[in-house]
CSV table of N, CA and C in Angstrom, one decimal:
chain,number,residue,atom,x,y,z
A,808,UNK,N,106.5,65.6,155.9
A,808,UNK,CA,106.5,65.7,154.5
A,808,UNK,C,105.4,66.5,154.0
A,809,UNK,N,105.7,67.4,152.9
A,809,UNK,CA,104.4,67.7,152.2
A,809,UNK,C,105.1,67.8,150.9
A,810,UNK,N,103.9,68.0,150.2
A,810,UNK,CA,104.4,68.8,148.6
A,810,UNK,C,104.2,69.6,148.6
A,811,UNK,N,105.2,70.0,147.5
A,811,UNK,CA,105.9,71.6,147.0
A,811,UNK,C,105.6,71.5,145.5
A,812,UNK,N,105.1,72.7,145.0
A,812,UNK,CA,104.9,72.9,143.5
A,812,UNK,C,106.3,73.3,142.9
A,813,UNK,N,107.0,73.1,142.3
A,813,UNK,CA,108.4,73.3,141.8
A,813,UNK,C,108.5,73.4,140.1
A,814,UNK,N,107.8,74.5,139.4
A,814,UNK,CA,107.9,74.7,138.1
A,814,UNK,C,107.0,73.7,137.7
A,815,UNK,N,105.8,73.5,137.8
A,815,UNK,CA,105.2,72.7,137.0
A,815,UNK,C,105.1,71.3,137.5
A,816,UNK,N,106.1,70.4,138.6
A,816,UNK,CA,106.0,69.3,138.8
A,816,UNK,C,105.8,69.5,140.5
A,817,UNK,N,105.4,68.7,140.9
A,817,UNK,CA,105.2,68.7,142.6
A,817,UNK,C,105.7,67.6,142.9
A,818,UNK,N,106.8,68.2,144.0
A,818,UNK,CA,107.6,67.5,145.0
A,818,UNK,C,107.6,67.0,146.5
A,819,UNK,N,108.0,65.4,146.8
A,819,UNK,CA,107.9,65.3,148.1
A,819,UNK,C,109.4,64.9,148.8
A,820,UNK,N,109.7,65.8,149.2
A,820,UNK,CA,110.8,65.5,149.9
A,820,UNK,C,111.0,64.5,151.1
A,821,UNK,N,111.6,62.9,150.9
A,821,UNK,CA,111.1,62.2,151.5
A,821,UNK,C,112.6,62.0,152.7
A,822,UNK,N,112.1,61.9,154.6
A,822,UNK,CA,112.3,62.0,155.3
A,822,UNK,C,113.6,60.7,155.5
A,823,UNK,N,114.5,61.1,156.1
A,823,UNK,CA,116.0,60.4,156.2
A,823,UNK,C,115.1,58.8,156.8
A,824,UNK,N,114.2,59.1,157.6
A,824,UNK,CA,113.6,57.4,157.8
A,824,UNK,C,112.3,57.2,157.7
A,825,UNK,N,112.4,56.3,156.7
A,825,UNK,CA,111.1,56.4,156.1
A,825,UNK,C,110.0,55.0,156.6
A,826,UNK,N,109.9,55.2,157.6
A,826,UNK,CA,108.8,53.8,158.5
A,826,UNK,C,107.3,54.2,158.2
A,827,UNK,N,106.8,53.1,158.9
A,827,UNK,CA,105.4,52.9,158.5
A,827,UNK,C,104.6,53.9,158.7
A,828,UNK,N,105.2,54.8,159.8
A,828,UNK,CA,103.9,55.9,160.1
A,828,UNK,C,104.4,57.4,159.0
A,829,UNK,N,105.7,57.2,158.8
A,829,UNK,CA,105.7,57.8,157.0
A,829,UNK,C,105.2,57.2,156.1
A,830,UNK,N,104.7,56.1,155.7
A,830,UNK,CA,104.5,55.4,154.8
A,830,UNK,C,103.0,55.7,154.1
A,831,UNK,N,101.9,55.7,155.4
A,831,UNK,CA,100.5,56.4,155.7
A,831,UNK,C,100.5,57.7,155.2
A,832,UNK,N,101.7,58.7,155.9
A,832,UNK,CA,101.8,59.7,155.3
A,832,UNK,C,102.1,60.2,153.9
A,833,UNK,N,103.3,59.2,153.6
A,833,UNK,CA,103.0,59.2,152.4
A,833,UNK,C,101.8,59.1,150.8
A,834,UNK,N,101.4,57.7,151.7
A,834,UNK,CA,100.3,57.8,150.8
A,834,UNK,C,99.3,58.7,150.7
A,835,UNK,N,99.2,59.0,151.8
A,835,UNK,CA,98.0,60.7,151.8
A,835,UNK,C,98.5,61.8,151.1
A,836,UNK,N,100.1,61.8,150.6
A,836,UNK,CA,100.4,63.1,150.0
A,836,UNK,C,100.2,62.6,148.4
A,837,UNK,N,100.6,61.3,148.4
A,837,UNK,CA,100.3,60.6,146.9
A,837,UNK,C,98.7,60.8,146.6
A,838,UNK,N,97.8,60.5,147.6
A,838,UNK,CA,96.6,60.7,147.0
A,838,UNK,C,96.2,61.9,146.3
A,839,UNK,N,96.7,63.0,147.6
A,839,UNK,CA,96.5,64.6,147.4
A,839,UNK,C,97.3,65.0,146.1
A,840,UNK,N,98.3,64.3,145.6
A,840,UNK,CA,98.6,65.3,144.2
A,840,UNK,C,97.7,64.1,143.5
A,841,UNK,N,97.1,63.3,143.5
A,841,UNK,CA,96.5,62.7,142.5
A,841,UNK,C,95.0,63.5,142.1
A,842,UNK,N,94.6,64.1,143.7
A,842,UNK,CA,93.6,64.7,143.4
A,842,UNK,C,93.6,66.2,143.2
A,843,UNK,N,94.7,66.8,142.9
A,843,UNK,CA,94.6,67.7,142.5
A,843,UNK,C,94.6,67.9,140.8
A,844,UNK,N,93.8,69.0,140.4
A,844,UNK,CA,93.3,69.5,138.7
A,844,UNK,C,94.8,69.7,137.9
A,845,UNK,N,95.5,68.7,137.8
A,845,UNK,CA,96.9,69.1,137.3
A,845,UNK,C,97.2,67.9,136.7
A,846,UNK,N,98.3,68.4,135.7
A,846,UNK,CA,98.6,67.4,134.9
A,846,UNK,C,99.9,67.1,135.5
A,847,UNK,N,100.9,68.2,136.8
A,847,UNK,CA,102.1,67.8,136.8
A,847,UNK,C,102.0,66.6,137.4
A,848,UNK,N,103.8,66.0,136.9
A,848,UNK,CA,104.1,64.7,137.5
A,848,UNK,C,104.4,65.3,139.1
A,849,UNK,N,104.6,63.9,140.1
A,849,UNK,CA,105.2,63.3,141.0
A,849,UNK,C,106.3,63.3,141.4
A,850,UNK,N,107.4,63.8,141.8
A,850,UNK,CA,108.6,63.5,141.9
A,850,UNK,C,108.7,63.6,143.7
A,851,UNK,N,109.4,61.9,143.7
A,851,UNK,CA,110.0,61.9,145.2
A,851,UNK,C,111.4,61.9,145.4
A,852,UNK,N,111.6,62.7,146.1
A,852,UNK,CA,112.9,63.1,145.9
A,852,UNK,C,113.8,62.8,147.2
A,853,UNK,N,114.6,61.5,146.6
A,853,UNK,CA,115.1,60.9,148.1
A,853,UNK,C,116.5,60.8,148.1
A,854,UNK,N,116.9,62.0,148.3
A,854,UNK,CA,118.5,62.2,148.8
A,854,UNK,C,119.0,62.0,150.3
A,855,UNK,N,117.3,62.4,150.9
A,855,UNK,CA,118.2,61.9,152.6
A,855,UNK,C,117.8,60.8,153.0
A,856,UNK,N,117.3,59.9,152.3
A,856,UNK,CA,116.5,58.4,152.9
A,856,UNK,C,117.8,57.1,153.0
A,857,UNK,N,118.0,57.3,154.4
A,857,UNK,CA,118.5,56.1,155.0
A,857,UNK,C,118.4,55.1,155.2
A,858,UNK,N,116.6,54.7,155.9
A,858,UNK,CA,116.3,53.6,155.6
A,858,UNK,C,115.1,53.7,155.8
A,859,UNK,N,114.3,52.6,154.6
A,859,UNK,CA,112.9,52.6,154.1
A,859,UNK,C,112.2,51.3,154.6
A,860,UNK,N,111.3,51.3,154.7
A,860,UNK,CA,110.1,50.4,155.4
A,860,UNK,C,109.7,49.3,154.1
A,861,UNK,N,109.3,48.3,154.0
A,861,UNK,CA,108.7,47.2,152.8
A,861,UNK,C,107.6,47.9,152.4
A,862,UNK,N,106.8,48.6,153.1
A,862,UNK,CA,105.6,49.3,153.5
A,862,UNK,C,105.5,50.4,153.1
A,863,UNK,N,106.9,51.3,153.0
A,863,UNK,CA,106.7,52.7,152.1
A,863,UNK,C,106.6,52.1,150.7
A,864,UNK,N,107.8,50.9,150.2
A,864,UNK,CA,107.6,50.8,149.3
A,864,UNK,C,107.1,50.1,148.8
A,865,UNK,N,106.3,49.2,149.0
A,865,UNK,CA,104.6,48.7,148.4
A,865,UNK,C,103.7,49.9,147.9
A,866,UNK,N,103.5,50.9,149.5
A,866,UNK,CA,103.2,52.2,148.3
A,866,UNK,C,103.7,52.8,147.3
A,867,UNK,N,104.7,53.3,147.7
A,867,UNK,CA,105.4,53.9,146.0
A,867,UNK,C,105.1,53.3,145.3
A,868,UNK,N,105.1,51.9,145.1
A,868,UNK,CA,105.1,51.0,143.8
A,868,UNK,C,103.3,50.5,143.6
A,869,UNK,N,102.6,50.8,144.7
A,869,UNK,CA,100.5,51.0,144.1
A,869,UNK,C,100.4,52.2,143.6
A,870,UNK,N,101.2,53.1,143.8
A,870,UNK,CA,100.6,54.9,143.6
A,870,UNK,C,101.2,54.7,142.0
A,871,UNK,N,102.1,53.7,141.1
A,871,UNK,CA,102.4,53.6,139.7
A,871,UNK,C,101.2,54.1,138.7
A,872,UNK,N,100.5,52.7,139.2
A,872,UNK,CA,99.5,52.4,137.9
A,872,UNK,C,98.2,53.6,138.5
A,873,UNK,N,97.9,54.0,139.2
A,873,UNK,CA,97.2,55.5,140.1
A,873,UNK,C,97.6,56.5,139.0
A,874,UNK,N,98.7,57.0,139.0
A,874,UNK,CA,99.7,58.2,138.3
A,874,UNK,C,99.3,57.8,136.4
A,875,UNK,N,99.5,56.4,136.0
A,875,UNK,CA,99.8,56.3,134.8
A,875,UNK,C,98.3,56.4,134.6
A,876,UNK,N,97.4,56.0,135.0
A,876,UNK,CA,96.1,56.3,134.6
A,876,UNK,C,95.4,57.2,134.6
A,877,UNK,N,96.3,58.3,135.2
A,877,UNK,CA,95.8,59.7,135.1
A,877,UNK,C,96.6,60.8,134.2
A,878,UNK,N,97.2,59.7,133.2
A,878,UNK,CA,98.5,60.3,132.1
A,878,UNK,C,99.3,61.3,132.8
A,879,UNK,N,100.0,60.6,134.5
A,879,UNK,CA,101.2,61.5,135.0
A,879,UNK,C,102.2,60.5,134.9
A,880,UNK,N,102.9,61.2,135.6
A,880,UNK,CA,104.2,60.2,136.1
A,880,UNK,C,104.4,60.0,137.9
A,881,UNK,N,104.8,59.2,138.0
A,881,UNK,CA,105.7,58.6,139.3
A,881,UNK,C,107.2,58.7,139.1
A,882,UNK,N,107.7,59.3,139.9
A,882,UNK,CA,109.3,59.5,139.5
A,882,UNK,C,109.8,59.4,141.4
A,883,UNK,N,111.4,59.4,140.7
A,883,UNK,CA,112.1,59.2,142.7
A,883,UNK,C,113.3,59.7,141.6
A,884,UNK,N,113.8,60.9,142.6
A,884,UNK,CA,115.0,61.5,142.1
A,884,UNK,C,115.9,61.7,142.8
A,885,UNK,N,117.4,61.6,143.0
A,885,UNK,CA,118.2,61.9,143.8
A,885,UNK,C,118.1,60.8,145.1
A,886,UNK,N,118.1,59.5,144.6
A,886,UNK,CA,118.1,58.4,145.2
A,886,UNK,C,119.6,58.2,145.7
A,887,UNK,N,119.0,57.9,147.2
A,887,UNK,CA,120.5,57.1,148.0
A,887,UNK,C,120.7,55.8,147.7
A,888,UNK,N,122.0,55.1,148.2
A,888,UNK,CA,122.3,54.2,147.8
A,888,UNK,C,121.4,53.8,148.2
A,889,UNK,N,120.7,53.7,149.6
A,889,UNK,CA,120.1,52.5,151.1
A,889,UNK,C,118.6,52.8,149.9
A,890,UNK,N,118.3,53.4,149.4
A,890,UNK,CA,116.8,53.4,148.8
A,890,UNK,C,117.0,52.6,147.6
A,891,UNK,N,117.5,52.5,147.0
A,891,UNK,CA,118.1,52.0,145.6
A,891,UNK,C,118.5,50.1,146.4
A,892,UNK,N,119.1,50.3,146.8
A,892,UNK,CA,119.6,48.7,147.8
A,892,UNK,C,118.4,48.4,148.4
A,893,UNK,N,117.2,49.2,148.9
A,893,UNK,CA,116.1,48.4,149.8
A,893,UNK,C,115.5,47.9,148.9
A,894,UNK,N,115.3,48.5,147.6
A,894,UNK,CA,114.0,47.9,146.4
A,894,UNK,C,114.7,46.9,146.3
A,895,UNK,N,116.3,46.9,145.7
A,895,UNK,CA,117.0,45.6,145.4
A,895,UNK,C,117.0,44.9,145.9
A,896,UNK,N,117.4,44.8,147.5
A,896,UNK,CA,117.1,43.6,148.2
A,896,UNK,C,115.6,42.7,147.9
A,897,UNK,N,114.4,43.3,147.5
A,897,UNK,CA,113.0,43.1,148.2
A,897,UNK,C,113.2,42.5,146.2
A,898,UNK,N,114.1,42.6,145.2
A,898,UNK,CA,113.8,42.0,144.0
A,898,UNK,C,112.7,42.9,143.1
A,899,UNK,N,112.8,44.4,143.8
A,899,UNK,CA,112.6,45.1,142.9
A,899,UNK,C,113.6,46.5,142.1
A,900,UNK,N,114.5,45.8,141.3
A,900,UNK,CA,115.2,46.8,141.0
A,900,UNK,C,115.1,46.9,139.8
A,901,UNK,N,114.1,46.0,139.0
A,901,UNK,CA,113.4,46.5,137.2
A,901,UNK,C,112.9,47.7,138.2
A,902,UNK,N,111.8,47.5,138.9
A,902,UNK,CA,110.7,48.5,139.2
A,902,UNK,C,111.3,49.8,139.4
A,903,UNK,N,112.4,50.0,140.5
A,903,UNK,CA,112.8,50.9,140.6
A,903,UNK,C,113.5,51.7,139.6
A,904,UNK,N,114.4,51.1,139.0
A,904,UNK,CA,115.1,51.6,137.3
A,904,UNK,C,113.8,52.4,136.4
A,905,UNK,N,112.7,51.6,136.5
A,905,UNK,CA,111.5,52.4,135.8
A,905,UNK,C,111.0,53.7,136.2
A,906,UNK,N,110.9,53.8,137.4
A,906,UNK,CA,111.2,55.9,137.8
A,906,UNK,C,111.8,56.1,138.7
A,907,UNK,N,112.6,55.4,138.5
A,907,UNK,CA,113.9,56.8,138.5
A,907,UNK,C,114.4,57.5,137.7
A,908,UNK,N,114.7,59.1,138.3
A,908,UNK,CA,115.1,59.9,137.2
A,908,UNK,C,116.5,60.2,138.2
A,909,UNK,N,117.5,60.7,136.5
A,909,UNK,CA,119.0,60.8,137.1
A,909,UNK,C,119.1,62.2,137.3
A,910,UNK,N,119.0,63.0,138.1
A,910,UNK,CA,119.1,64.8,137.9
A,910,UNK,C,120.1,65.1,138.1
């Protein structure tokens, strides 16, 4: 995974399986656009994610209030069903509905 600057917003293209030793990685790429001098948002962009870890998404859902306090956004776009079904199962599918964007 890394980020890509894409018009203003930076993107992480997140890996068809997304386990704990993505999850680490993740968070290091969430930190890095946090620290970078920019106001773009976040977008994770998960069209090939098969299957996700509880653990990727604990982070996705701490890097929220990180992003909102730095007046960006957290987004996930081009969500598979299995990503959309993992939050659901785990009883977070307000959370998820909240950034998600439909592109």
């Amino acid at each position: 995974m890394e980020i890509k600057d894409n018009n203003g917003r930076l993107e992480v293209e997140l890996p068809g399986i997304v386990d704990l030793i993505a999850a680490g990685e993740l968070r290091d790429l969430m930190l890095d656009a946090l620290a970078k001098d920019s106001a773009a948002d976040l977008i994770l962009r998960g069209q090939a994610v098969d299957r996700i870890c509880t653990a990727a998404i604990q982070v996705i859902l701490a890097g929220v209030p990180a992003f909102r306090t730095a007046a960006r956004r957290l987004e996930i776009e081009d969500a598979t069903h299995m990503l959309e079904a993992s939050f659901r199962q785990l009883g977070l599918g307000e959370d998820f509905d909240n950034f998600l964007v439909i592109a």
